[in-house]
């Protein structure tokens, strides 16, 4: 098979796997912190093996980079914990849609990290996202689990956007697998004091699900993305990644028997459309700057 076509198939597989992570918030009988710790533990081990297999070393180049890795890991720990908590409260479909506001949030936060200005189109995208979120919120009250889940999903999106912007500015000289290996290690160290995962006895089935989440649904897709980018443009990856909430919602409907209403689906379409627009617009601006 042609390397580009093979990379496209590989990338779609990676996004499908990432879209399936939300299912584990419902099928693993643990709280969000314990799920995040288990995911990170197995992902860290798998990513370290992947880095070593690629003949990279795990140590970082500068002392400062270790402090940056700690910061990124703390952000990822909070992001993953709120991501799973969001779906445990609101359901996989709603939680996935709420979290996928991050591309637009990224654009809104970018001027704080880069010398860029917000365009009126960015403000319009933000308005579309707000309308989409309003559609999926049943009432303005944190006593409602769905509303609480949406709020946690948006917080997760903000954390993810800050992490991505920080990584791009301060840590992009490391490969994706090497960077994620360090971040998952920091997540494990951060969450151990707050988790009962290792101090209480868990069923074998729980450990097997955490193993699958950490390896097949976390370490593997990150490795696949790293390999596919050798033959694909970053724009292609970003656009295909926008399919993640679509896959997540489909999985939730088929495997968890979720039945999102028309308001949730319409809100999801608005959020995803704004995310796709900002993804395309960002890469157009980057191309124009490089010309």
PDB file of C-alpha atoms in Angstrom:
ATOM      1  CA  UNK A   1       0.000   0.000   0.000  1.00  0.00           C
ATOM      2  CA  UNK A   2       1.099   3.551  -0.740  1.00  0.00           C
ATOM      3  CA  UNK A   3       2.737   5.099   2.388  1.00  0.00           C
ATOM      4  CA  UNK A   4       0.351   8.071   2.375  1.00  0.00           C
ATOM      5  CA  UNK A   5      -2.753   5.860   2.118  1.00  0.00           C
ATOM      6  CA  UNK A   6      -1.367   3.561   4.790  1.00  0.00           C
ATOM      7  CA  UNK A   7      -0.776   6.556   7.058  1.00  0.00           C
ATOM      8  CA  UNK A   8      -4.338   7.769   6.482  1.00  0.00           C
ATOM      9  CA  UNK A   9      -5.735   4.377   7.490  1.00  0.00           C
ATOM     10  CA  UNK A  10      -3.429   4.333  10.509  1.00  0.00           C
ATOM     11  CA  UNK A  11      -4.520   7.822  11.539  1.00  0.00           C
ATOM     12  CA  UNK A  12      -8.225   6.989  11.247  1.00  0.00           C
ATOM     13  CA  UNK A  13      -7.641   3.896  13.395  1.00  0.00           C
ATOM     14  CA  UNK A  14      -5.884   6.050  16.007  1.00  0.00           C
ATOM     15  CA  UNK A  15      -8.785   8.527  16.120  1.00  0.00           C
ATOM     16  CA  UNK A  16     -11.314   5.671  16.390  1.00  0.00           C
ATOM     17  CA  UNK A  17      -9.384   4.298  19.371  1.00  0.00           C
ATOM     18  CA  UNK A  18      -9.193   7.728  21.024  1.00  0.00           C
ATOM     19  CA  UNK A  19     -12.925   8.156  20.414  1.00  0.00           C
ATOM     20  CA  UNK A  20     -13.499   4.929  22.326  1.00  0.00           C
ATOM     21  CA  UNK A  21     -11.807   6.131  25.521  1.00  0.00           C
ATOM     22  CA  UNK A  22     -15.050   7.637  26.777  1.00  0.00           C
ATOM     23  CA  UNK A  23     -16.660   4.196  26.979  1.00  0.00           C
ATOM     24  CA  UNK A  24     -14.336   3.255  29.834  1.00  0.00           C
ATOM     25  CA  UNK A  25     -15.853   5.962  32.055  1.00  0.00           C
ATOM     26  CA  UNK A  26     -18.991   3.837  32.130  1.00  0.00           C
ATOM     27  CA  UNK A  27     -17.721   0.245  31.976  1.00  0.00           C
ATOM     28  CA  UNK A  28     -14.967   0.567  34.614  1.00  0.00           C
ATOM     29  CA  UNK A  29     -16.571   0.694  38.097  1.00  0.00           C
ATOM     30  CA  UNK A  30     -14.100   3.254  39.479  1.00  0.00           C
ATOM     31  CA  UNK A  31     -14.107   6.990  40.023  1.00  0.00           C
ATOM     32  CA  UNK A  32     -12.476   9.352  37.515  1.00  0.00           C
ATOM     33  CA  UNK A  33      -9.219   9.720  39.476  1.00  0.00           C
ATOM     34  CA  UNK A  34      -8.722   5.950  39.757  1.00  0.00           C
ATOM     35  CA  UNK A  35      -9.466   5.450  36.047  1.00  0.00           C
ATOM     36  CA  UNK A  36      -7.000   8.209  35.142  1.00  0.00           C
ATOM     37  CA  UNK A  37      -4.316   6.688  37.366  1.00  0.00           C
ATOM     38  CA  UNK A  38      -4.783   3.194  35.895  1.00  0.00           C
ATOM     39  CA  UNK A  39      -4.813   4.551  32.361  1.00  0.00           C
ATOM     40  CA  UNK A  40      -1.640   6.539  32.937  1.00  0.00           C
ATOM     41  CA  UNK A  41       0.192   3.704  34.662  1.00  0.00           C
ATOM     42  CA  UNK A  42      -0.222   1.266  31.774  1.00  0.00           C
ATOM     43  CA  UNK A  43       0.188   3.981  29.126  1.00  0.00           C
ATOM     44  CA  UNK A  44       3.465   5.105  30.704  1.00  0.00           C
ATOM     45  CA  UNK A  45       4.890   1.577  30.676  1.00  0.00           C
ATOM     46  CA  UNK A  46       3.829   1.013  27.055  1.00  0.00           C
ATOM     47  CA  UNK A  47       5.111   4.400  25.856  1.00  0.00           C
ATOM     48  CA  UNK A  48       8.467   3.918  27.566  1.00  0.00           C
ATOM     49  CA  UNK A  49       8.848   0.584  25.769  1.00  0.00           C
ATOM     50  CA  UNK A  50       7.870   2.245  22.481  1.00  0.00           C
ATOM     51  CA  UNK A  51      10.432   5.032  22.975  1.00  0.00           C
ATOM     52  CA  UNK A  52      13.173   2.529  23.766  1.00  0.00           C
ATOM     53  CA  UNK A  53      12.182   0.375  20.779  1.00  0.00           C
ATOM     54  CA  UNK A  54      12.602   3.454  18.588  1.00  0.00           C
ATOM     55  CA  UNK A  55      16.135   3.837  19.980  1.00  0.00           C
ATOM     56  CA  UNK A  56      15.316   7.109  21.703  1.00  0.00           C
ATOM     57  CA  UNK A  57      16.472   7.795  25.227  1.00  0.00           C
ATOM     58  CA  UNK A  58      14.006   8.911  27.874  1.00  0.00           C
ATOM     59  CA  UNK A  59      16.145  11.517  29.614  1.00  0.00           C
ATOM     60  CA  UNK A  60      15.468  15.133  28.753  1.00  0.00           C
ATOM     61  CA  UNK A  61      18.007  17.546  27.307  1.00  0.00           C
ATOM     62  CA  UNK A  62      17.799  20.380  29.835  1.00  0.00           C
ATOM     63  CA  UNK A  63      17.062  20.655  33.546  1.00  0.00           C
ATOM     64  CA  UNK A  64      14.345  23.193  32.749  1.00  0.00           C
ATOM     65  CA  UNK A  65      12.566  20.592  30.594  1.00  0.00           C
ATOM     66  CA  UNK A  66      11.931  18.423  33.651  1.00  0.00           C
ATOM     67  CA  UNK A  67      10.001  21.285  35.280  1.00  0.00           C
ATOM     68  CA  UNK A  68       8.074  21.835  32.039  1.00  0.00           C
ATOM     69  CA  UNK A  69       7.246  18.112  31.917  1.00  0.00           C
ATOM     70  CA  UNK A  70       5.913  18.333  35.481  1.00  0.00           C
ATOM     71  CA  UNK A  71       3.672  21.257  34.532  1.00  0.00           C
ATOM     72  CA  UNK A  72       2.369  19.475  31.433  1.00  0.00           C
ATOM     73  CA  UNK A  73       1.759  16.297  33.423  1.00  0.00           C
ATOM     74  CA  UNK A  74      -0.230  18.152  36.088  1.00  0.00           C
ATOM     75  CA  UNK A  75      -2.390  19.748  33.379  1.00  0.00           C
ATOM     76  CA  UNK A  76      -2.961  16.348  31.737  1.00  0.00           C
ATOM     77  CA  UNK A  77      -3.838  14.750  35.089  1.00  0.00           C
ATOM     78  CA  UNK A  78      -6.527  17.368  35.700  1.00  0.00           C
ATOM     79  CA  UNK A  79      -7.685  17.160  32.063  1.00  0.00           C
ATOM     80  CA  UNK A  80      -8.117  13.380  32.034  1.00  0.00           C
ATOM     81  CA  UNK A  81      -9.760  13.296  35.490  1.00  0.00           C
ATOM     82  CA  UNK A  82     -12.340  15.950  34.538  1.00  0.00           C
ATOM     83  CA  UNK A  83     -12.800  14.252  31.126  1.00  0.00           C
ATOM     84  CA  UNK A  84     -13.856  10.959  32.719  1.00  0.00           C
ATOM     85  CA  UNK A  85     -15.862  12.677  35.477  1.00  0.00           C
ATOM     86  CA  UNK A  86     -17.756  14.672  32.847  1.00  0.00           C
ATOM     87  CA  UNK A  87     -18.915  11.513  31.082  1.00  0.00           C
ATOM     88  CA  UNK A  88     -19.750   9.733  34.334  1.00  0.00           C
ATOM     89  CA  UNK A  89     -22.133  12.572  35.210  1.00  0.00           C
ATOM     90  CA  UNK A  90     -23.555  13.547  31.817  1.00  0.00           C
ATOM     91  CA  UNK A  91     -23.037  10.467  29.646  1.00  0.00           C
ATOM     92  CA  UNK A  92     -20.410   9.770  27.013  1.00  0.00           C
ATOM     93  CA  UNK A  93     -22.173  11.652  24.193  1.00  0.00           C
ATOM     94  CA  UNK A  94     -22.651  14.899  26.117  1.00  0.00           C
ATOM     95  CA  UNK A  95     -19.250  14.746  27.838  1.00  0.00           C
ATOM     96  CA  UNK A  96     -17.432  14.142  24.563  1.00  0.00           C
ATOM     97  CA  UNK A  97     -19.177  17.077  22.885  1.00  0.00           C
ATOM     98  CA  UNK A  98     -18.450  19.402  25.823  1.00  0.00           C
ATOM     99  CA  UNK A  99     -14.757  18.474  25.863  1.00  0.00           C
ATOM    100  CA  UNK A 100     -14.439  19.028  22.138  1.00  0.00           C
ATOM    101  CA  UNK A 101     -14.909  22.744  22.599  1.00  0.00           C
ATOM    102  CA  UNK A 102     -11.118  22.782  23.082  1.00  0.00           C
ATOM    103  CA  UNK A 103     -10.160  23.776  19.491  1.00  0.00           C
ATOM    104  CA  UNK A 104     -12.153  27.017  19.788  1.00  0.00           C
ATOM    105  CA  UNK A 105     -10.941  27.588  23.369  1.00  0.00           C
ATOM    106  CA  UNK A 106      -7.401  27.112  22.056  1.00  0.00           C
ATOM    107  CA  UNK A 107      -7.905  29.896  19.527  1.00  0.00           C
ATOM    108  CA  UNK A 108      -9.303  32.201  22.220  1.00  0.00           C
ATOM    109  CA  UNK A 109      -6.345  31.517  24.551  1.00  0.00           C
ATOM    110  CA  UNK A 110      -3.658  31.615  21.853  1.00  0.00           C
ATOM    111  CA  UNK A 111      -3.008  35.390  22.127  1.00  0.00           C
ATOM    112  CA  UNK A 112      -1.798  34.740  25.696  1.00  0.00           C
ATOM    113  CA  UNK A 113       0.913  32.404  24.354  1.00  0.00           C
ATOM    114  CA  UNK A 114       1.666  33.757  20.886  1.00  0.00           C
ATOM    115  CA  UNK A 115       1.761  37.176  19.262  1.00  0.00           C
ATOM    116  CA  UNK A 116      -1.583  36.756  17.548  1.00  0.00           C
ATOM    117  CA  UNK A 117      -4.844  38.652  17.456  1.00  0.00           C
ATOM    118  CA  UNK A 118      -8.383  37.390  17.603  1.00  0.00           C
ATOM    119  CA  UNK A 119     -10.348  37.854  14.387  1.00  0.00           C
ATOM    120  CA  UNK A 120     -14.086  38.463  14.272  1.00  0.00           C
ATOM    121  CA  UNK A 121     -14.467  34.976  12.805  1.00  0.00           C
ATOM    122  CA  UNK A 122     -12.957  33.533  15.993  1.00  0.00           C
ATOM    123  CA  UNK A 123     -15.494  35.380  18.107  1.00  0.00           C
ATOM    124  CA  UNK A 124     -18.253  34.048  15.863  1.00  0.00           C
ATOM    125  CA  UNK A 125     -16.936  30.499  16.347  1.00  0.00           C
ATOM    126  CA  UNK A 126     -16.953  31.051  20.106  1.00  0.00           C
ATOM    127  CA  UNK A 127     -20.576  32.231  19.913  1.00  0.00           C
ATOM    128  CA  UNK A 128     -21.529  29.112  17.925  1.00  0.00           C
ATOM    129  CA  UNK A 129     -19.867  26.925  20.576  1.00  0.00           C
ATOM    130  CA  UNK A 130     -21.723  28.750  23.360  1.00  0.00           C
ATOM    131  CA  UNK A 131     -25.023  28.168  21.553  1.00  0.00           C
ATOM    132  CA  UNK A 132     -24.115  24.494  21.114  1.00  0.00           C
ATOM    133  CA  UNK A 133     -23.336  24.127  24.832  1.00  0.00           C
ATOM    134  CA  UNK A 134     -26.563  25.931  25.819  1.00  0.00           C
ATOM    135  CA  UNK A 135     -28.527  23.445  23.711  1.00  0.00           C
ATOM    136  CA  UNK A 136     -27.134  20.420  25.566  1.00  0.00           C
ATOM    137  CA  UNK A 137     -27.496  21.943  29.069  1.00  0.00           C
ATOM    138  CA  UNK A 138     -30.920  20.983  30.498  1.00  0.00           C
ATOM    139  CA  UNK A 139     -30.953  23.655  33.243  1.00  0.00           C
ATOM    140  CA  UNK A 140     -28.582  26.174  34.807  1.00  0.00           C
ATOM    141  CA  UNK A 141     -28.052  24.267  38.042  1.00  0.00           C
ATOM    142  CA  UNK A 142     -25.143  22.174  39.268  1.00  0.00           C
ATOM    143  CA  UNK A 143     -27.684  19.964  41.045  1.00  0.00           C
ATOM    144  CA  UNK A 144     -28.414  18.549  37.600  1.00  0.00           C
ATOM    145  CA  UNK A 145     -25.891  15.826  36.720  1.00  0.00           C
ATOM    146  CA  UNK A 146     -25.932  16.652  33.012  1.00  0.00           C
ATOM    147  CA  UNK A 147     -25.231  20.334  33.655  1.00  0.00           C
ATOM    148  CA  UNK A 148     -22.430  19.401  36.064  1.00  0.00           C
ATOM    149  CA  UNK A 149     -21.016  17.002  33.471  1.00  0.00           C
ATOM    150  CA  UNK A 150     -21.075  19.671  30.764  1.00  0.00           C
ATOM    151  CA  UNK A 151     -19.293  22.093  33.110  1.00  0.00           C
ATOM    152  CA  UNK A 152     -16.593  19.521  33.867  1.00  0.00           C
ATOM    153  CA  UNK A 153     -16.269  18.815  30.133  1.00  0.00           C
ATOM    154  CA  UNK A 154     -15.660  22.496  29.373  1.00  0.00           C
ATOM    155  CA  UNK A 155     -13.125  22.711  32.245  1.00  0.00           C
ATOM    156  CA  UNK A 156     -11.417  19.640  30.751  1.00  0.00           C
ATOM    157  CA  UNK A 157     -11.327  21.419  27.387  1.00  0.00           C
ATOM    158  CA  UNK A 158      -9.722  24.534  28.909  1.00  0.00           C
ATOM    159  CA  UNK A 159      -7.060  22.412  30.636  1.00  0.00           C
ATOM    160  CA  UNK A 160      -6.368  20.531  27.396  1.00  0.00           C
ATOM    161  CA  UNK A 161      -6.090  23.765  25.415  1.00  0.00           C
ATOM    162  CA  UNK A 162      -3.621  25.250  27.926  1.00  0.00           C
ATOM    163  CA  UNK A 163      -1.602  22.024  27.903  1.00  0.00           C
ATOM    164  CA  UNK A 164      -1.482  21.925  24.087  1.00  0.00           C
ATOM    165  CA  UNK A 165      -0.432  25.562  23.788  1.00  0.00           C
ATOM    166  CA  UNK A 166       2.237  25.094  26.474  1.00  0.00           C
ATOM    167  CA  UNK A 167       3.514  21.919  24.846  1.00  0.00           C
ATOM    168  CA  UNK A 168       3.757  23.592  21.433  1.00  0.00           C
ATOM    169  CA  UNK A 169       5.670  26.562  22.850  1.00  0.00           C
ATOM    170  CA  UNK A 170       7.970  24.847  25.359  1.00  0.00           C
ATOM    171  CA  UNK A 171       8.150  21.102  24.648  1.00  0.00           C
ATOM    172  CA  UNK A 172       7.633  20.532  20.926  1.00  0.00           C
ATOM    173  CA  UNK A 173      11.308  19.589  20.362  1.00  0.00           C
ATOM    174  CA  UNK A 174      10.540  16.138  21.783  1.00  0.00           C
ATOM    175  CA  UNK A 175       8.703  13.352  19.930  1.00  0.00           C
ATOM    176  CA  UNK A 176       5.054  12.742  20.759  1.00  0.00           C
ATOM    177  CA  UNK A 177       5.712   9.352  22.357  1.00  0.00           C
ATOM    178  CA  UNK A 178       8.611  10.629  24.471  1.00  0.00           C
ATOM    179  CA  UNK A 179       6.623  13.653  25.591  1.00  0.00           C
ATOM    180  CA  UNK A 180       3.568  11.532  26.511  1.00  0.00           C
ATOM    181  CA  UNK A 181       5.759   9.022  28.369  1.00  0.00           C
ATOM    182  CA  UNK A 182       6.921  11.780  30.684  1.00  0.00           C
ATOM    183  CA  UNK A 183       3.460  13.285  31.057  1.00  0.00           C
ATOM    184  CA  UNK A 184       1.865   9.958  31.980  1.00  0.00           C
ATOM    185  CA  UNK A 185       4.655   9.343  34.516  1.00  0.00           C
ATOM    186  CA  UNK A 186       3.896  12.704  36.155  1.00  0.00           C
ATOM    187  CA  UNK A 187       0.167  11.872  36.149  1.00  0.00           C
ATOM    188  CA  UNK A 188       0.871   8.650  38.050  1.00  0.00           C
ATOM    189  CA  UNK A 189       2.998  10.473  40.632  1.00  0.00           C
ATOM    190  CA  UNK A 190       0.403  13.244  41.011  1.00  0.00           C
ATOM    191  CA  UNK A 191      -2.623  10.998  41.496  1.00  0.00           C
ATOM    192  CA  UNK A 192      -1.158   8.232  43.670  1.00  0.00           C
ATOM    193  CA  UNK A 193      -1.784  10.171  46.931  1.00  0.00           C
ATOM    194  CA  UNK A 194      -5.440  10.790  45.951  1.00  0.00           C
ATOM    195  CA  UNK A 195      -6.331   7.321  44.663  1.00  0.00           C
ATOM    196  CA  UNK A 196      -7.442   4.067  46.289  1.00  0.00           C
ATOM    197  CA  UNK A 197      -6.636   2.052  43.176  1.00  0.00           C
ATOM    198  CA  UNK A 198      -3.490   0.363  44.501  1.00  0.00           C
ATOM    199  CA  UNK A 199      -4.541   0.216  48.157  1.00  0.00           C
ATOM    200  CA  UNK A 200      -7.794  -1.710  47.644  1.00  0.00           C
ATOM    201  CA  UNK A 201      -8.321  -5.055  45.973  1.00  0.00           C
ATOM    202  CA  UNK A 202      -9.692  -4.808  42.435  1.00  0.00           C
ATOM    203  CA  UNK A 203     -11.263  -7.519  40.306  1.00  0.00           C
ATOM    204  CA  UNK A 204      -9.125  -8.949  37.523  1.00  0.00           C
ATOM    205  CA  UNK A 205     -11.649  -7.605  35.004  1.00  0.00           C
ATOM    206  CA  UNK A 206     -11.027  -4.047  36.242  1.00  0.00           C
ATOM    207  CA  UNK A 207      -7.260  -4.381  35.764  1.00  0.00           C
ATOM    208  CA  UNK A 208      -7.788  -5.865  32.290  1.00  0.00           C
ATOM    209  CA  UNK A 209     -10.015  -2.930  31.303  1.00  0.00           C
ATOM    210  CA  UNK A 210      -7.438  -0.455  32.630  1.00  0.00           C
ATOM    211  CA  UNK A 211      -4.749  -2.328  30.705  1.00  0.00           C
ATOM    212  CA  UNK A 212      -6.791  -2.048  27.506  1.00  0.00           C
ATOM    213  CA  UNK A 213      -7.477   1.653  28.129  1.00  0.00           C
ATOM    214  CA  UNK A 214      -3.829   2.459  28.849  1.00  0.00           C
ATOM    215  CA  UNK A 215      -2.323   0.446  25.996  1.00  0.00           C
ATOM    216  CA  UNK A 216      -4.745  -0.155  23.097  1.00  0.00           C
ATOM    217  CA  UNK A 217      -6.708   3.089  23.601  1.00  0.00           C
ATOM    218  CA  UNK A 218      -3.940   5.453  24.770  1.00  0.00           C
ATOM    219  CA  UNK A 219      -0.351   4.384  24.082  1.00  0.00           C
ATOM    220  CA  UNK A 220      -1.138   2.687  20.744  1.00  0.00           C
ATOM    221  CA  UNK A 221      -3.049   5.608  19.148  1.00  0.00           C
ATOM    222  CA  UNK A 222      -0.354   8.078  20.237  1.00  0.00           C
ATOM    223  CA  UNK A 223       2.276   5.833  18.656  1.00  0.00           C
ATOM    224  CA  UNK A 224       0.162   5.493  15.490  1.00  0.00           C
ATOM    225  CA  UNK A 225      -0.232   9.270  15.255  1.00  0.00           C
ATOM    226  CA  UNK A 226       3.525   9.749  15.643  1.00  0.00           C
ATOM    227  CA  UNK A 227       4.203   7.276  12.833  1.00  0.00           C
ATOM    228  CA  UNK A 228       1.517   8.610  10.472  1.00  0.00           C
ATOM    229  CA  UNK A 229       2.784  12.205  10.720  1.00  0.00           C
ATOM    230  CA  UNK A 230       5.926  11.102   8.880  1.00  0.00           C
ATOM    231  CA  UNK A 231       3.826  10.954   5.682  1.00  0.00           C
ATOM    232  CA  UNK A 232       0.931  13.334   6.415  1.00  0.00           C
ATOM    233  CA  UNK A 233       0.579  17.068   6.970  1.00  0.00           C
ATOM    234  CA  UNK A 234      -0.384  18.322  10.414  1.00  0.00           C
ATOM    235  CA  UNK A 235      -3.535  19.809   8.873  1.00  0.00           C
ATOM    236  CA  UNK A 236      -4.665  16.350   7.763  1.00  0.00           C
ATOM    237  CA  UNK A 237      -4.189  15.023  11.284  1.00  0.00           C
ATOM    238  CA  UNK A 238      -6.126  17.928  12.822  1.00  0.00           C
ATOM    239  CA  UNK A 239      -9.075  17.500  10.474  1.00  0.00           C
ATOM    240  CA  UNK A 240      -9.278  13.738  10.998  1.00  0.00           C
ATOM    241  CA  UNK A 241      -8.981  14.283  14.758  1.00  0.00           C
ATOM    242  CA  UNK A 242     -12.186  16.320  14.540  1.00  0.00           C
ATOM    243  CA  UNK A 243     -13.956  13.001  13.917  1.00  0.00           C
ATOM    244  CA  UNK A 244     -13.227  11.893  17.498  1.00  0.00           C
ATOM    245  CA  UNK A 245     -16.502  13.147  19.046  1.00  0.00           C
ATOM    246  CA  UNK A 246     -18.437  11.598  16.157  1.00  0.00           C
ATOM    247  CA  UNK A 247     -16.883   8.198  16.841  1.00  0.00           C
ATOM    248  CA  UNK A 248     -17.414   8.652  20.579  1.00  0.00           C
ATOM    249  CA  UNK A 249     -21.119   9.403  20.182  1.00  0.00           C
ATOM    250  CA  UNK A 250     -21.608   6.469  17.767  1.00  0.00           C
ATOM    251  CA  UNK A 251     -19.883   4.096  20.213  1.00  0.00           C
ATOM    252  CA  UNK A 252     -22.059   5.384  23.069  1.00  0.00           C
ATOM    253  CA  UNK A 253     -25.257   4.868  21.065  1.00  0.00           C
ATOM    254  CA  UNK A 254     -24.346   1.361  19.865  1.00  0.00           C
ATOM    255  CA  UNK A 255     -22.490  -0.068  22.868  1.00  0.00           C
ATOM    256  CA  UNK A 256     -23.997   1.812  25.824  1.00  0.00           C
ATOM    257  CA  UNK A 257     -27.529   2.292  24.459  1.00  0.00           C
ATOM    258  CA  UNK A 258     -27.352   6.048  24.973  1.00  0.00           C
ATOM    259  CA  UNK A 259     -30.038   7.985  23.148  1.00  0.00           C
ATOM    260  CA  UNK A 260     -29.036  11.650  22.839  1.00  0.00           C
ATOM    261  CA  UNK A 261     -31.941  13.944  22.007  1.00  0.00           C
ATOM    262  CA  UNK A 262     -32.154  16.278  19.059  1.00  0.00           C
ATOM    263  CA  UNK A 263     -30.874  19.216  21.136  1.00  0.00           C
ATOM    264  CA  UNK A 264     -27.740  17.286  22.101  1.00  0.00           C
ATOM    265  CA  UNK A 265     -27.144  16.218  18.495  1.00  0.00           C
ATOM    266  CA  UNK A 266     -27.698  19.759  17.196  1.00  0.00           C
ATOM    267  CA  UNK A 267     -25.406  21.149  19.892  1.00  0.00           C
ATOM    268  CA  UNK A 268     -22.797  18.560  18.933  1.00  0.00           C
ATOM    269  CA  UNK A 269     -23.030  19.546  15.267  1.00  0.00           C
ATOM    270  CA  UNK A 270     -22.538  23.228  16.151  1.00  0.00           C
ATOM    271  CA  UNK A 271     -19.555  22.544  18.432  1.00  0.00           C
ATOM    272  CA  UNK A 272     -17.889  20.173  15.968  1.00  0.00           C
ATOM    273  CA  UNK A 273     -18.521  22.523  13.013  1.00  0.00           C
ATOM    274  CA  UNK A 274     -16.892  25.415  14.879  1.00  0.00           C
ATOM    275  CA  UNK A 275     -13.953  23.173  15.782  1.00  0.00           C
ATOM    276  CA  UNK A 276     -13.472  22.074  12.175  1.00  0.00           C
ATOM    277  CA  UNK A 277     -13.674  25.687  10.970  1.00  0.00           C
ATOM    278  CA  UNK A 278     -11.049  26.860  13.463  1.00  0.00           C
ATOM    279  CA  UNK A 279      -8.806  23.909  12.564  1.00  0.00           C
ATOM    280  CA  UNK A 280      -8.946  24.768   8.857  1.00  0.00           C
ATOM    281  CA  UNK A 281      -8.557  28.493   9.508  1.00  0.00           C
ATOM    282  CA  UNK A 282      -5.558  27.994  11.799  1.00  0.00           C
ATOM    283  CA  UNK A 283      -3.685  25.983   9.192  1.00  0.00           C
ATOM    284  CA  UNK A 284      -4.542  28.476   6.435  1.00  0.00           C
ATOM    285  CA  UNK A 285      -3.079  31.268   8.568  1.00  0.00           C
ATOM    286  CA  UNK A 286       0.025  29.207   9.315  1.00  0.00           C
ATOM    287  CA  UNK A 287       0.515  28.468   5.601  1.00  0.00           C
ATOM    288  CA  UNK A 288       0.170  32.138   4.702  1.00  0.00           C
ATOM    289  CA  UNK A 289       2.722  33.099   7.359  1.00  0.00           C
ATOM    290  CA  UNK A 290       5.245  30.546   6.057  1.00  0.00           C
ATOM    291  CA  UNK A 291       4.930  31.611   2.418  1.00  0.00           C
TER     292      UNK A 291
END
